PDB file of N, CA and C in Angstrom:
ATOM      1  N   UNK Q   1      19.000  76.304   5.596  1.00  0.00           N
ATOM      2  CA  UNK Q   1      18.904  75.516   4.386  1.00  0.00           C
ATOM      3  C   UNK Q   1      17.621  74.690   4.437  1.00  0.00           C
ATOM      4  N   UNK Q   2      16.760  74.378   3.461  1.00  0.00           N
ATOM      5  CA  UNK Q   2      16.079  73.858   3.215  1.00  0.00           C
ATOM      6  C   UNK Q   2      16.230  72.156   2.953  1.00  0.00           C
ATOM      7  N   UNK Q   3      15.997  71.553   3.322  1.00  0.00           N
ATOM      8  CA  UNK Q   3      16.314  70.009   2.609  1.00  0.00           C
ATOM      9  C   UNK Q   3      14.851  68.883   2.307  1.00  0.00           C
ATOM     10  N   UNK Q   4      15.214  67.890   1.654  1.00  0.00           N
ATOM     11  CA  UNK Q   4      14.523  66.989   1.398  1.00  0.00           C
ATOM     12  C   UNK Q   4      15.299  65.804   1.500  1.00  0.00           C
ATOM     13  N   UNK Q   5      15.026  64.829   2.306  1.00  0.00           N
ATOM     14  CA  UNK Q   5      15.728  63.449   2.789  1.00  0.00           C
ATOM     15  C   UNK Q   5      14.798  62.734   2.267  1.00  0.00           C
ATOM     16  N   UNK Q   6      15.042  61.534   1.289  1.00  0.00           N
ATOM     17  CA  UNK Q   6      14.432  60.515   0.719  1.00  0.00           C
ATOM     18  C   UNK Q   6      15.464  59.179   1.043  1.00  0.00           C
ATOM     19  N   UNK Q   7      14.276  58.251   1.709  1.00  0.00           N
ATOM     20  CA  UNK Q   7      15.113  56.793   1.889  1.00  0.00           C
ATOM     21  C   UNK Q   7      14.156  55.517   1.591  1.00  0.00           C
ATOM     22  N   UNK Q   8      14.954  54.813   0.498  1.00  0.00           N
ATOM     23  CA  UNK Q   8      14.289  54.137  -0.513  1.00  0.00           C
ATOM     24  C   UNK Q   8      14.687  52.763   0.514  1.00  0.00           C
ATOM     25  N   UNK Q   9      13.768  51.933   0.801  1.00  0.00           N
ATOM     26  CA  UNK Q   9      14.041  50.296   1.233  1.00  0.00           C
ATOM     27  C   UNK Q   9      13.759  49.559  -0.131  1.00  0.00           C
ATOM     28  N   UNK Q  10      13.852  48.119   0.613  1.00  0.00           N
ATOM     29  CA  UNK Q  10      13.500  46.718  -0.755  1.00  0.00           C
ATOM     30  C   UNK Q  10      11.806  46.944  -1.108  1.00  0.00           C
ATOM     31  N   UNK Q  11      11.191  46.960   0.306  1.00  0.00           N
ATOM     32  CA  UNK Q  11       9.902  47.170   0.189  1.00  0.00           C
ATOM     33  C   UNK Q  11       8.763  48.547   0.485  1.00  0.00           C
ATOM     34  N   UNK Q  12       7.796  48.602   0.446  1.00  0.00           N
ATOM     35  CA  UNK Q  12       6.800  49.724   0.845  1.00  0.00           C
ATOM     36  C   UNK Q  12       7.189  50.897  -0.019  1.00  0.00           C
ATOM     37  N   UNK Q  13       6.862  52.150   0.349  1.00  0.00           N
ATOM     38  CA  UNK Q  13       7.013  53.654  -0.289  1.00  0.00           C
ATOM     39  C   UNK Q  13       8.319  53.816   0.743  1.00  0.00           C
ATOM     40  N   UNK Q  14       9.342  54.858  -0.336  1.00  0.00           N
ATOM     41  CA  UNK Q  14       9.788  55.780   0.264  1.00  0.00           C
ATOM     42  C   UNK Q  14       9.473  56.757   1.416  1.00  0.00           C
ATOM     43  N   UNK Q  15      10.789  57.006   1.615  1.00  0.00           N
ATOM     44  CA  UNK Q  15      10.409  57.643   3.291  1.00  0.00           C
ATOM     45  C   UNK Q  15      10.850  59.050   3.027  1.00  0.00           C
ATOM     46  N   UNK Q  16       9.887  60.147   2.714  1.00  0.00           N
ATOM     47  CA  UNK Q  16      10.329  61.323   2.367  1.00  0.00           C
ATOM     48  C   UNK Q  16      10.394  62.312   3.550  1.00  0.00           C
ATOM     49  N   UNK Q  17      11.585  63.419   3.886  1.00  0.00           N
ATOM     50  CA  UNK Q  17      11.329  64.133   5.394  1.00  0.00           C
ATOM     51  C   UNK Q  17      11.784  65.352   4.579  1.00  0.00           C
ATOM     52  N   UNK Q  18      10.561  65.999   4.860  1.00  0.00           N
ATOM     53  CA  UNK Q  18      11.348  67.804   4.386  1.00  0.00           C
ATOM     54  C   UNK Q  18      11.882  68.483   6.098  1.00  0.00           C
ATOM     55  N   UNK Q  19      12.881  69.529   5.853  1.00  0.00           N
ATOM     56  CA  UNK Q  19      13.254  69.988   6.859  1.00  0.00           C
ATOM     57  C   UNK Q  19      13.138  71.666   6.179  1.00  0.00           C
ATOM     58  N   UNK Q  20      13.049  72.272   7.373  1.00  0.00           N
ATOM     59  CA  UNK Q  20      13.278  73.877   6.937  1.00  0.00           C
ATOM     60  C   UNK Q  20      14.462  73.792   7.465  1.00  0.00           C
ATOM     61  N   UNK Q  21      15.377  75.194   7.155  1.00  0.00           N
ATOM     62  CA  UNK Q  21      17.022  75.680   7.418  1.00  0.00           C
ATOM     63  C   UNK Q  21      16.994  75.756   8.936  1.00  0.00           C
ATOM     64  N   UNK Q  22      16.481  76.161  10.102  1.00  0.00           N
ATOM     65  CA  UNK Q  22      16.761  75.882  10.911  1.00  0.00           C
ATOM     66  C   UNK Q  22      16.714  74.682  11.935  1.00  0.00           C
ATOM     67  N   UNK Q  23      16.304  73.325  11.333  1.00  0.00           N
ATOM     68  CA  UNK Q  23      16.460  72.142  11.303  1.00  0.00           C
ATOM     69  C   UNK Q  23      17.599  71.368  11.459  1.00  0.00           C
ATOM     70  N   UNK Q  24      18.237  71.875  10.330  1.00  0.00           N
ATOM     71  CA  UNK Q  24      19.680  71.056   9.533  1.00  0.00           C
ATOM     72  C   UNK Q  24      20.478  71.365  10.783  1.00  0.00           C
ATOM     73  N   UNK Q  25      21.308  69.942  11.309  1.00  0.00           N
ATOM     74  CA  UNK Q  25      22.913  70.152  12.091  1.00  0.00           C
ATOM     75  C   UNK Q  25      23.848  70.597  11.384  1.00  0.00           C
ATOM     76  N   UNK Q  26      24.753  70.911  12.437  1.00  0.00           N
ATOM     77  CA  UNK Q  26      25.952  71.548  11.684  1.00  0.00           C
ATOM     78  C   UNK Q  26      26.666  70.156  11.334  1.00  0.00           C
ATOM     79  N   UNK Q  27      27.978  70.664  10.087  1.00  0.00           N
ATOM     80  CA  UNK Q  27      28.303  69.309  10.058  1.00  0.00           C
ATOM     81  C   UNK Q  27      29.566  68.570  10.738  1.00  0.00           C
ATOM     82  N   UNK Q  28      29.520  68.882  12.504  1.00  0.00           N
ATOM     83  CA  UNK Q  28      30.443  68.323  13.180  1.00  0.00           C
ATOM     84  C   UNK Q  28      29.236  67.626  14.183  1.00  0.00           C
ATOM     85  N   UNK Q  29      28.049  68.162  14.464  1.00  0.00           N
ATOM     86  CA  UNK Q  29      26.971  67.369  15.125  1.00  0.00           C
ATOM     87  C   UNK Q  29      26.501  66.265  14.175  1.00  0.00           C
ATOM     88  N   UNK Q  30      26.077  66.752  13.060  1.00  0.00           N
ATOM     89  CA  UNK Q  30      26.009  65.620  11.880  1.00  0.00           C
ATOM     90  C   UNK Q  30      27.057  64.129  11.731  1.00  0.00           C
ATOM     91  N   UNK Q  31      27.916  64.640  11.947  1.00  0.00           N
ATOM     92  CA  UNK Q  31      28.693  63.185  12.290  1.00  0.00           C
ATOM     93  C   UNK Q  31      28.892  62.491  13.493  1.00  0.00           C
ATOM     94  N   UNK Q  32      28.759  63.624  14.557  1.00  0.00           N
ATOM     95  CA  UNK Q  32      28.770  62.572  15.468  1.00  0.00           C
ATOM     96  C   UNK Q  32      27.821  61.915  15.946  1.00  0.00           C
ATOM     97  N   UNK Q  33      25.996  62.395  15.703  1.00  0.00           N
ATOM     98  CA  UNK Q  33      24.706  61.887  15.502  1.00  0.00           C
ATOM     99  C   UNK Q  33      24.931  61.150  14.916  1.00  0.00           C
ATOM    100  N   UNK Q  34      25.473  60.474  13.671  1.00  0.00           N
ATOM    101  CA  UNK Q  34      25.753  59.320  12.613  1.00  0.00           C
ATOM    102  C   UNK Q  34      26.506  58.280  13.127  1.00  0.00           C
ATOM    103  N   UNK Q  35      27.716  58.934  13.742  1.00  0.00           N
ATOM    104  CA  UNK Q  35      28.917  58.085  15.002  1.00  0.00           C
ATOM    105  C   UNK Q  35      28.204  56.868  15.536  1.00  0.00           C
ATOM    106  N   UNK Q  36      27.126  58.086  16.444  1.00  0.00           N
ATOM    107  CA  UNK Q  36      26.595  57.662  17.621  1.00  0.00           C
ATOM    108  C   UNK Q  36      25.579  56.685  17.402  1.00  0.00           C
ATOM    109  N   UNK Q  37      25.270  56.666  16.041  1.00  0.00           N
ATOM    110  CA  UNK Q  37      23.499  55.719  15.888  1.00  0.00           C
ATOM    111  C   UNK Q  37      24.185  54.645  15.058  1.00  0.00           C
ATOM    112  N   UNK Q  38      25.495  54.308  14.481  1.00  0.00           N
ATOM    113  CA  UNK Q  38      26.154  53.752  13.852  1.00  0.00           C
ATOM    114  C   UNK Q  38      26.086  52.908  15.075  1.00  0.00           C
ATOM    115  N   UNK Q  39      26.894  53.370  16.123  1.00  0.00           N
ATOM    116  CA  UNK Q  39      27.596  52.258  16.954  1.00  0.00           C
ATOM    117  C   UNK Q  39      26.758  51.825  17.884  1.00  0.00           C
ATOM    118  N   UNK Q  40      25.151  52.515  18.278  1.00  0.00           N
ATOM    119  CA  UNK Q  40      24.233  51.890  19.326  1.00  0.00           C
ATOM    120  C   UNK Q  40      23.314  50.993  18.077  1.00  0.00           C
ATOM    121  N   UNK Q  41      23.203  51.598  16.708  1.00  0.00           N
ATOM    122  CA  UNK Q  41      22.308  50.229  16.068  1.00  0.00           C
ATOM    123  C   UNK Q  41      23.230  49.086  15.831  1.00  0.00           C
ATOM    124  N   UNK Q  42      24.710  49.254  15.536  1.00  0.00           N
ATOM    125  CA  UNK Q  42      25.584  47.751  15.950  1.00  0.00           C
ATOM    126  C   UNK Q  42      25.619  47.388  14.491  1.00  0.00           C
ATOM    127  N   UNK Q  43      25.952  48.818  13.851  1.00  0.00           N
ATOM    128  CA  UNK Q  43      26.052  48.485  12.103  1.00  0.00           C
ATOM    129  C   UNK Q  43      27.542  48.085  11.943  1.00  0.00           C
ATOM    130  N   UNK Q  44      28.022  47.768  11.064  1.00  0.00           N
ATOM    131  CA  UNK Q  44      28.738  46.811  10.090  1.00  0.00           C
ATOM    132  C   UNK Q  44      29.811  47.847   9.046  1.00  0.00           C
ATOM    133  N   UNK Q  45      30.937  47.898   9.199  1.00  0.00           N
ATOM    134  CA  UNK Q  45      31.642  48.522   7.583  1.00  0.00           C
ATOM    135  C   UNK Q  45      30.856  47.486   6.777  1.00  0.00           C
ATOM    136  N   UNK Q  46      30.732  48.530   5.509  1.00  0.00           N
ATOM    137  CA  UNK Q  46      30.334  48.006   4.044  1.00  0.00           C
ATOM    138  C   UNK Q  46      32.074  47.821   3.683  1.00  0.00           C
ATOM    139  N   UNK Q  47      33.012  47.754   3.632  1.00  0.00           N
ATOM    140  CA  UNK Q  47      34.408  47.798   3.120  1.00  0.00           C
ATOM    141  C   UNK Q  47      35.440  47.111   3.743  1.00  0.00           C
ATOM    142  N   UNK Q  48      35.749  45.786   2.921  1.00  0.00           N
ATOM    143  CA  UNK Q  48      36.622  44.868   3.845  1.00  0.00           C
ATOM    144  C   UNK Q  48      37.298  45.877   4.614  1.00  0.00           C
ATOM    145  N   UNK Q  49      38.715  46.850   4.637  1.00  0.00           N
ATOM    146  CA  UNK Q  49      39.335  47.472   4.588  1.00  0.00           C
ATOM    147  C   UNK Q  49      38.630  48.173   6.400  1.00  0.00           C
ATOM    148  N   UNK Q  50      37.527  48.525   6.613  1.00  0.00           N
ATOM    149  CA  UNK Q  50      36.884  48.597   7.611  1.00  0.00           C
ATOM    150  C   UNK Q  50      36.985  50.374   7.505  1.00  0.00           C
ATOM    151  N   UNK Q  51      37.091  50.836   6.487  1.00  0.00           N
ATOM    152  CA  UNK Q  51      37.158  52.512   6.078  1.00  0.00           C
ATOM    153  C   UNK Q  51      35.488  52.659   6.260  1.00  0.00           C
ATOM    154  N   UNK Q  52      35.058  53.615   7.068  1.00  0.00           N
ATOM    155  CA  UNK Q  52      33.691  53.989   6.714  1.00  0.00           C
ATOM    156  C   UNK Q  52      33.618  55.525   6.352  1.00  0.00           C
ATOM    157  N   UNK Q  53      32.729  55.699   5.263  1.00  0.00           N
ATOM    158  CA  UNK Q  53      32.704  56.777   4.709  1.00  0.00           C
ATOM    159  C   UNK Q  53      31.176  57.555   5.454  1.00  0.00           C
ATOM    160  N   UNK Q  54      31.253  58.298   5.294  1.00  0.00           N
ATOM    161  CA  UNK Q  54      30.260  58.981   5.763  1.00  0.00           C
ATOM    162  C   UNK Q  54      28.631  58.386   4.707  1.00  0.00           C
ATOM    163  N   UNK Q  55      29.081  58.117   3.639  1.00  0.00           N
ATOM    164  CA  UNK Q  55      27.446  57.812   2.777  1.00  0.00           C
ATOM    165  C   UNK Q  55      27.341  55.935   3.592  1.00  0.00           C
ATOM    166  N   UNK Q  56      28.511  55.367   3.617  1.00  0.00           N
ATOM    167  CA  UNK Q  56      28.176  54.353   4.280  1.00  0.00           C
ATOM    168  C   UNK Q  56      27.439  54.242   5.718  1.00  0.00           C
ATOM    169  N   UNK Q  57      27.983  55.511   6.354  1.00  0.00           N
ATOM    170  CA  UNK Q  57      26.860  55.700   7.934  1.00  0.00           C
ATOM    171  C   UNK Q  57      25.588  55.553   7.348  1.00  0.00           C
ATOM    172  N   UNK Q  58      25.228  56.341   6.569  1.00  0.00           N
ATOM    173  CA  UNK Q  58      24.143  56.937   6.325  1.00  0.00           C
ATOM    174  C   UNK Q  58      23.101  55.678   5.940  1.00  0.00           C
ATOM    175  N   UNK Q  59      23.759  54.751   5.158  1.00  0.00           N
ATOM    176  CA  UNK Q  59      23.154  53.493   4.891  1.00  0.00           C
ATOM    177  C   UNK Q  59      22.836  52.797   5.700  1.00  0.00           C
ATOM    178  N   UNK Q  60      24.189  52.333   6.364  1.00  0.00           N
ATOM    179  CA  UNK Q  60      23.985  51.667   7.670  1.00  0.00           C
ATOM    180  C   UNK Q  60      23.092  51.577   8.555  1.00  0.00           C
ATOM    181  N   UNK Q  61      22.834  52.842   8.511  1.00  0.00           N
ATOM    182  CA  UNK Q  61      22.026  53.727   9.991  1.00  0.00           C
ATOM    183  C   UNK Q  61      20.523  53.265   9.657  1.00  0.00           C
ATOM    184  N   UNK Q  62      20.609  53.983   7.742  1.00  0.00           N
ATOM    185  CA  UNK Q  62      18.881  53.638   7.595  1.00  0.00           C
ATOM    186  C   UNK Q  62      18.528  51.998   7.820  1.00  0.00           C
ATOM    187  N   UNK Q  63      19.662  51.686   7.179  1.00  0.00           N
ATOM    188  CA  UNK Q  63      18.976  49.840   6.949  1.00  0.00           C
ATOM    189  C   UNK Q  63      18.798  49.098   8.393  1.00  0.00           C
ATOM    190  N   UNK Q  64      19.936  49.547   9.304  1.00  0.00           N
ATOM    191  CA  UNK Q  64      19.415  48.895  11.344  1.00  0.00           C
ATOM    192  C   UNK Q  64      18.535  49.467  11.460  1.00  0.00           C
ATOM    193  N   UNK Q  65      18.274  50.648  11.142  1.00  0.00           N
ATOM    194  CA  UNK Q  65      16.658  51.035  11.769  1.00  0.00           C
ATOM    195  C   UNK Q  65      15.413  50.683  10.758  1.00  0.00           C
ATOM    196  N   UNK Q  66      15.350  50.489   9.608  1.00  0.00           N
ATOM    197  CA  UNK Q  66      14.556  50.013   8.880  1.00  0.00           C
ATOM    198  C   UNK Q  66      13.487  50.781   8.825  1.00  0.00           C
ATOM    199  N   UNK Q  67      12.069  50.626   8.100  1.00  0.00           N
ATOM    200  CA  UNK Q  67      11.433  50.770   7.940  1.00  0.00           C
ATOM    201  C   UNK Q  67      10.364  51.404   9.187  1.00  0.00           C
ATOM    202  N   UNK Q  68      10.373  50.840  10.043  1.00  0.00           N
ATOM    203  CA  UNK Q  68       9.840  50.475  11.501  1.00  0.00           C
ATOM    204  C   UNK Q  68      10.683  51.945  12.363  1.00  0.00           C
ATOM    205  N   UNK Q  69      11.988  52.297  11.954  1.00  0.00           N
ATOM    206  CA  UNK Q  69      12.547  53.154  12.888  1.00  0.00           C
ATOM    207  C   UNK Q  69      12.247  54.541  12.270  1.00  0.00           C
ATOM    208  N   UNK Q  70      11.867  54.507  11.042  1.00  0.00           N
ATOM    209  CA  UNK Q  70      11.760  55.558   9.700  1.00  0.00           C
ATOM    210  C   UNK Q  70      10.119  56.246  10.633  1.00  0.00           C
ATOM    211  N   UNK Q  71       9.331  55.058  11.279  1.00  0.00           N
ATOM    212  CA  UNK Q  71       8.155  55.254  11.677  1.00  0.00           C
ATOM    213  C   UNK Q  71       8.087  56.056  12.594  1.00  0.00           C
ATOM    214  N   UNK Q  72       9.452  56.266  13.688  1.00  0.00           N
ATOM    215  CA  UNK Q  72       9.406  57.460  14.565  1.00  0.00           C
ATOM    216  C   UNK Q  72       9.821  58.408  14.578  1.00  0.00           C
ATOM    217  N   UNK Q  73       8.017  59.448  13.915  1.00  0.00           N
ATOM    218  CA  UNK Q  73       8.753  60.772  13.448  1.00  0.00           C
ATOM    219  C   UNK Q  73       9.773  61.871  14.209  1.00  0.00           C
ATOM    220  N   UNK Q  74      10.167  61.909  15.342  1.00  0.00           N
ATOM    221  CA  UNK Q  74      11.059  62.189  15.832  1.00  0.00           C
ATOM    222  C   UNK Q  74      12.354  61.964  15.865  1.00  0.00           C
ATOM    223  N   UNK Q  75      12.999  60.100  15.195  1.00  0.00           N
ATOM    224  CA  UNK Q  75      13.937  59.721  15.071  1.00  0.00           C
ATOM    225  C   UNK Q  75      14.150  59.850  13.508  1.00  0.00           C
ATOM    226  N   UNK Q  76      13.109  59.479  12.863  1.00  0.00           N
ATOM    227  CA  UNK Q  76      13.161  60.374  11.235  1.00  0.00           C
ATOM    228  C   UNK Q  76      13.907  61.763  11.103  1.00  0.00           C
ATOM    229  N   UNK Q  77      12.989  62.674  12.143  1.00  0.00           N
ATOM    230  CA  UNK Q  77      13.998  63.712  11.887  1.00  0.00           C
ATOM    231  C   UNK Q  77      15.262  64.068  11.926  1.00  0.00           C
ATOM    232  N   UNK Q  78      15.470  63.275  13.450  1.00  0.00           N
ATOM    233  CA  UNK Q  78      16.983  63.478  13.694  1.00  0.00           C
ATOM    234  C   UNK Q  78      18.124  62.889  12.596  1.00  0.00           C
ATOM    235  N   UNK Q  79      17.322  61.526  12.107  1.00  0.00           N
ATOM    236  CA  UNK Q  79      17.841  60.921  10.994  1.00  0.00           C
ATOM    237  C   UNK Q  79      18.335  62.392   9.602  1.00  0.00           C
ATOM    238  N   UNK Q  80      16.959  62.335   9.310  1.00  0.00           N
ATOM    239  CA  UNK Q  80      17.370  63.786   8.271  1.00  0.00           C
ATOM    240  C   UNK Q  80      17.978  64.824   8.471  1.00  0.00           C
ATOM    241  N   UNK Q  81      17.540  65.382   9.611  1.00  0.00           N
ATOM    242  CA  UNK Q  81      18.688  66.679   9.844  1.00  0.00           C
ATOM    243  C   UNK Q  81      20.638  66.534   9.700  1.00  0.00           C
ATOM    244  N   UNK Q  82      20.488  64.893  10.612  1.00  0.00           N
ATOM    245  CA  UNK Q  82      22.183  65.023  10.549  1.00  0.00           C
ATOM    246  C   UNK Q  82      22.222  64.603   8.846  1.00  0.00           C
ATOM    247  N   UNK Q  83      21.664  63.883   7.920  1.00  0.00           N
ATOM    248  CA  UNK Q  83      21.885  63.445   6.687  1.00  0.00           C
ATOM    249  C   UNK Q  83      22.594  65.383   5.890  1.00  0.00           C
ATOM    250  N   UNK Q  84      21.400  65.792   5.936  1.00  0.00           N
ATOM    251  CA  UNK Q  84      21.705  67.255   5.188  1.00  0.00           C
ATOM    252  C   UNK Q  84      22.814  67.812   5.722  1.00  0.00           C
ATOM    253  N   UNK Q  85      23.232  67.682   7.123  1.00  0.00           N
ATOM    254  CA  UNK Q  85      24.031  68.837   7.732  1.00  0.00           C
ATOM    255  C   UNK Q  85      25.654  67.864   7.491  1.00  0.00           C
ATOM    256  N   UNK Q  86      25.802  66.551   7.412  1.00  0.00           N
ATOM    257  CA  UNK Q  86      27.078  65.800   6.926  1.00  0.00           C
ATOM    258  C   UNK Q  86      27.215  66.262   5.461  1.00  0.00           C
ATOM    259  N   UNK Q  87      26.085  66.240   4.894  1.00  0.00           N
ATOM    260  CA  UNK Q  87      26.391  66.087   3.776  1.00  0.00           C
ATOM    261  C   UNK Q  87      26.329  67.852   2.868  1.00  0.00           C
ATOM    262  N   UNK Q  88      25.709  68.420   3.585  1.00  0.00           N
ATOM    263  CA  UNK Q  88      25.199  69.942   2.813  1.00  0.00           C
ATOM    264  C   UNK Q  88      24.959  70.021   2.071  1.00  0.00           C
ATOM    265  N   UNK Q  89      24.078  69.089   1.364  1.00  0.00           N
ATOM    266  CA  UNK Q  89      23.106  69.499   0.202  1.00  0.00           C
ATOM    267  C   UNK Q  89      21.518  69.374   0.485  1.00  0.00           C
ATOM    268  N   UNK Q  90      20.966  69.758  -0.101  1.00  0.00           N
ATOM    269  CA  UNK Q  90      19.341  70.271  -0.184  1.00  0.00           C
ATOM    270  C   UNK Q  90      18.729  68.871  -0.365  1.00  0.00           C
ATOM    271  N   UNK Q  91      19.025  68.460  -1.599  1.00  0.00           N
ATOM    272  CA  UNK Q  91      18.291  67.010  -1.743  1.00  0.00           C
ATOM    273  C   UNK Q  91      18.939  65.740  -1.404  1.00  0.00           C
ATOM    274  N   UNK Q  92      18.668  64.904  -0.842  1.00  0.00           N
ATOM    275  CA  UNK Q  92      20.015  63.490  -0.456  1.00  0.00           C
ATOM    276  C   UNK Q  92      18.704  62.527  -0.753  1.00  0.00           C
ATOM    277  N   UNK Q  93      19.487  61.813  -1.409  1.00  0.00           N
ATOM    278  CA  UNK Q  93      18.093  60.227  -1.847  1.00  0.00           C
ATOM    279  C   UNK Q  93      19.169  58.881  -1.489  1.00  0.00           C
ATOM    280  N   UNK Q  94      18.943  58.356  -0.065  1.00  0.00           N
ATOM    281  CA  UNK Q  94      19.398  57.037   0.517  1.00  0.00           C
ATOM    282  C   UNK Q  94      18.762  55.972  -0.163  1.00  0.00           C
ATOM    283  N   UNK Q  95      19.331  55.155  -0.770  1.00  0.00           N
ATOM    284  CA  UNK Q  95      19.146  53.634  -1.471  1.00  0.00           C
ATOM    285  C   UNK Q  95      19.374  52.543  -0.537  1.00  0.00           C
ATOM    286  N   UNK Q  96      18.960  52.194   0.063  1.00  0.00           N
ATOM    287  CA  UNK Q  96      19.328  51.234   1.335  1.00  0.00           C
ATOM    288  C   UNK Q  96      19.560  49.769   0.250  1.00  0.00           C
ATOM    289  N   UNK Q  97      18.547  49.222  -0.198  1.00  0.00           N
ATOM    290  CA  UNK Q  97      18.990  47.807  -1.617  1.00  0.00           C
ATOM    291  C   UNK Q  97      20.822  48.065  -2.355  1.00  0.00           C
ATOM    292  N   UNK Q  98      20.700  49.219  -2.950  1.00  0.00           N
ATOM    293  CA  UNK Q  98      21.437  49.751  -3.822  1.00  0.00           C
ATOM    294  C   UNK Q  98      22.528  49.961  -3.207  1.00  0.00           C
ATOM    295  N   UNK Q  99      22.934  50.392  -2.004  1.00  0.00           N
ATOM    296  CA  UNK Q  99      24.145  50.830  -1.307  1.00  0.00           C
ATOM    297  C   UNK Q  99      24.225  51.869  -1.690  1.00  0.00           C
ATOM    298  N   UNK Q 100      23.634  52.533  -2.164  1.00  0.00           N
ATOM    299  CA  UNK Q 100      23.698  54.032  -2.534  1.00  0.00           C
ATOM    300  C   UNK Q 100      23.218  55.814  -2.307  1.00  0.00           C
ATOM    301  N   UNK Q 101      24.438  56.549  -1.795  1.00  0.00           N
ATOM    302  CA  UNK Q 101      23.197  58.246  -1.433  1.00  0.00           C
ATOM    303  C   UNK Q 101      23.822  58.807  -2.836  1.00  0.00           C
ATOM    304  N   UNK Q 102      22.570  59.508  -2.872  1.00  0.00           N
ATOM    305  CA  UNK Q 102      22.791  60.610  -4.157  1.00  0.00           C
ATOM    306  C   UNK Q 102      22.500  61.701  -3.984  1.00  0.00           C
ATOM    307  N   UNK Q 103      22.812  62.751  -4.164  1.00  0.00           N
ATOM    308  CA  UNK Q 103      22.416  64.381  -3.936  1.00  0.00           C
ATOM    309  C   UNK Q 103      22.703  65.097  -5.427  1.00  0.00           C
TER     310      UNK Q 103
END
């Protein structure tokens, strides 16, 4: 699969990562790459209730690593690959302000 990962902050340009199909995780590595960067960046449920959804990792993940973590293109990738392979779609656009992924 082909993908395009876009992650929008408060400030600067978007952070755009194309991947080719043999890139993308599957989507049981995809979550637990998300698991795993969830609980070493020391992110937060968005949901009193403490339910985390998978678009909430995804937020989470971008906004502890910020801008600055977006900068290591190696952790960018890994970032994007598990995004496409949780989610299996081609295009995913992370809103980090907004609380919001869209595909």
């Amino acid at each position: 699969m082909q993908a395009r990962i876009t992650v929008i902050f408060e400030t600067g340009a978007p952070v755009d990562i194309e991947l080719d199909g043999a890139e993308v995780l599957s989507f049981d590595a995809a979550r637990r790459w998300l698991d795993e960067a969830f609980v070493r960046l020391e992110c937060e449920p968005l949901r009193g209730s403490g339910k985390v959804l998978l678009a909430d990792k995804l937020i989470q993940v971008a906004a502890a690593a910020g801008p600055a973590g977006f900068a290591d293109p190696a952790w960018a990738l890994d970032y994007a690959r598990a995004a496409a392979g949780a989610l299996s779609k081609a295009l995913v656009k992370v809103d980090v302000p907004r609380l919001a992924v869209s595909y």
